[in-house]
């Protein structure tokens, strides 16, 4: 899965399952905290942020007349890869 962002850092489109889904509404952005001490024994000094999990909730469409779906995207600390957490039909 790939996420394309605007210059301002807002999701513009999501490539999922071989298709490009255009963001059709204002996305929602938030962070949660990871309990890294429960999942990793040690963290090297200077690694950076190991606790903030980033989320985007985006409403997307394949075309102007297709159904609206909601994708919840997650990026774990120290990762550049976005993961699809959930998909719901609206």
Tab-separated table of C-alpha atoms in Angstrom:
chain	number	residue	atom	x	y	z
A	1	UNK	CA	0.000	0.000	0.000
A	2	UNK	CA	1.216	3.481	-0.898
A	3	UNK	CA	-0.087	6.835	0.277
A	4	UNK	CA	0.412	9.989	-1.786
A	5	UNK	CA	0.478	13.266	0.150
A	6	UNK	CA	-0.003	16.918	-0.781
A	7	UNK	CA	2.867	19.367	-0.295
A	8	UNK	CA	1.211	20.310	3.027
A	9	UNK	CA	1.404	16.687	4.243
A	10	UNK	CA	-2.270	15.708	3.858
A	11	UNK	CA	-3.202	12.412	2.165
A	12	UNK	CA	-4.298	12.880	-1.439
A	13	UNK	CA	-4.663	9.277	-2.655
A	14	UNK	CA	-4.130	5.697	-1.495
A	15	UNK	CA	-2.945	2.863	-3.734
A	16	UNK	CA	-4.473	-0.337	-2.377
A	17	UNK	CA	-5.126	-3.702	-3.999
A	18	UNK	CA	-3.872	-2.451	-7.372
A	19	UNK	CA	-6.263	0.525	-7.447
A	20	UNK	CA	-5.857	4.223	-6.710
A	21	UNK	CA	-8.429	5.575	-4.260
A	22	UNK	CA	-8.811	9.371	-4.244
A	23	UNK	CA	-9.355	11.095	-0.901
A	24	UNK	CA	-12.882	12.557	-1.123
A	25	UNK	CA	-13.257	14.384	2.218
A	26	UNK	CA	-11.166	16.141	4.839
A	27	UNK	CA	-8.996	13.464	6.524
A	28	UNK	CA	-8.674	13.043	10.274
A	29	UNK	CA	-5.159	12.846	11.761
A	30	UNK	CA	-4.026	11.733	15.241
A	31	UNK	CA	-1.288	9.987	17.199
A	32	UNK	CA	-1.344	7.308	19.888
A	33	UNK	CA	1.472	6.150	22.142
A	34	UNK	CA	3.153	2.762	21.796
A	35	UNK	CA	4.260	0.780	24.848
A	36	UNK	CA	7.704	0.157	23.362
A	37	UNK	CA	9.015	-1.111	26.681
A	38	UNK	CA	6.566	-4.042	26.414
A	39	UNK	CA	7.457	-4.961	22.830
A	40	UNK	CA	11.194	-4.155	22.678
A	41	UNK	CA	13.795	-4.937	25.297
A	42	UNK	CA	16.121	-2.040	24.515
A	43	UNK	CA	16.193	1.002	22.291
A	44	UNK	CA	19.550	2.330	21.106
A	45	UNK	CA	20.472	5.865	22.123
A	46	UNK	CA	19.688	8.434	19.437
A	47	UNK	CA	17.188	6.277	17.526
A	48	UNK	CA	14.500	8.933	17.657
A	49	UNK	CA	10.798	8.755	18.353
A	50	UNK	CA	9.835	5.177	19.310
A	51	UNK	CA	6.457	5.865	20.903
A	52	UNK	CA	4.240	7.865	18.504
A	53	UNK	CA	2.013	5.775	16.236
A	54	UNK	CA	0.564	7.969	13.480
A	55	UNK	CA	-2.972	7.480	12.122
A	56	UNK	CA	-5.000	8.950	9.276
A	57	UNK	CA	-8.696	8.245	8.683
A	58	UNK	CA	-9.509	9.017	5.058
A	59	UNK	CA	-12.738	8.718	3.103
A	60	UNK	CA	-11.910	7.554	-0.394
A	61	UNK	CA	-13.551	6.810	-3.758
A	62	UNK	CA	-12.447	5.000	-6.896
A	63	UNK	CA	-14.410	7.388	-9.131
A	64	UNK	CA	-16.880	10.240	-8.771
A	65	UNK	CA	-19.880	7.869	-8.787
A	66	UNK	CA	-18.436	5.034	-6.686
A	67	UNK	CA	-19.291	4.311	-3.066
A	68	UNK	CA	-17.451	6.106	-0.308
A	69	UNK	CA	-15.215	3.932	1.857
A	70	UNK	CA	-13.213	4.777	4.958
A	71	UNK	CA	-9.607	3.650	5.277
A	72	UNK	CA	-7.804	3.904	8.592
A	73	UNK	CA	-4.072	4.081	7.983
A	74	UNK	CA	-1.341	3.470	10.546
A	75	UNK	CA	2.397	4.119	10.573
A	76	UNK	CA	4.414	2.667	13.420
A	77	UNK	CA	7.353	4.467	15.012
A	78	UNK	CA	10.574	4.261	13.002
A	79	UNK	CA	8.704	2.993	9.915
A	80	UNK	CA	8.172	4.694	6.570
A	81	UNK	CA	5.554	2.114	5.504
A	82	UNK	CA	1.842	2.828	5.924
A	83	UNK	CA	-0.401	-0.071	6.967
A	84	UNK	CA	-4.120	-0.421	6.352
A	85	UNK	CA	-5.665	-0.839	9.806
A	86	UNK	CA	-9.350	-1.052	8.793
A	87	UNK	CA	-11.729	-0.555	5.859
A	88	UNK	CA	-15.380	0.342	6.337
A	89	UNK	CA	-18.187	1.154	3.919
A	90	UNK	CA	-20.108	4.327	4.622
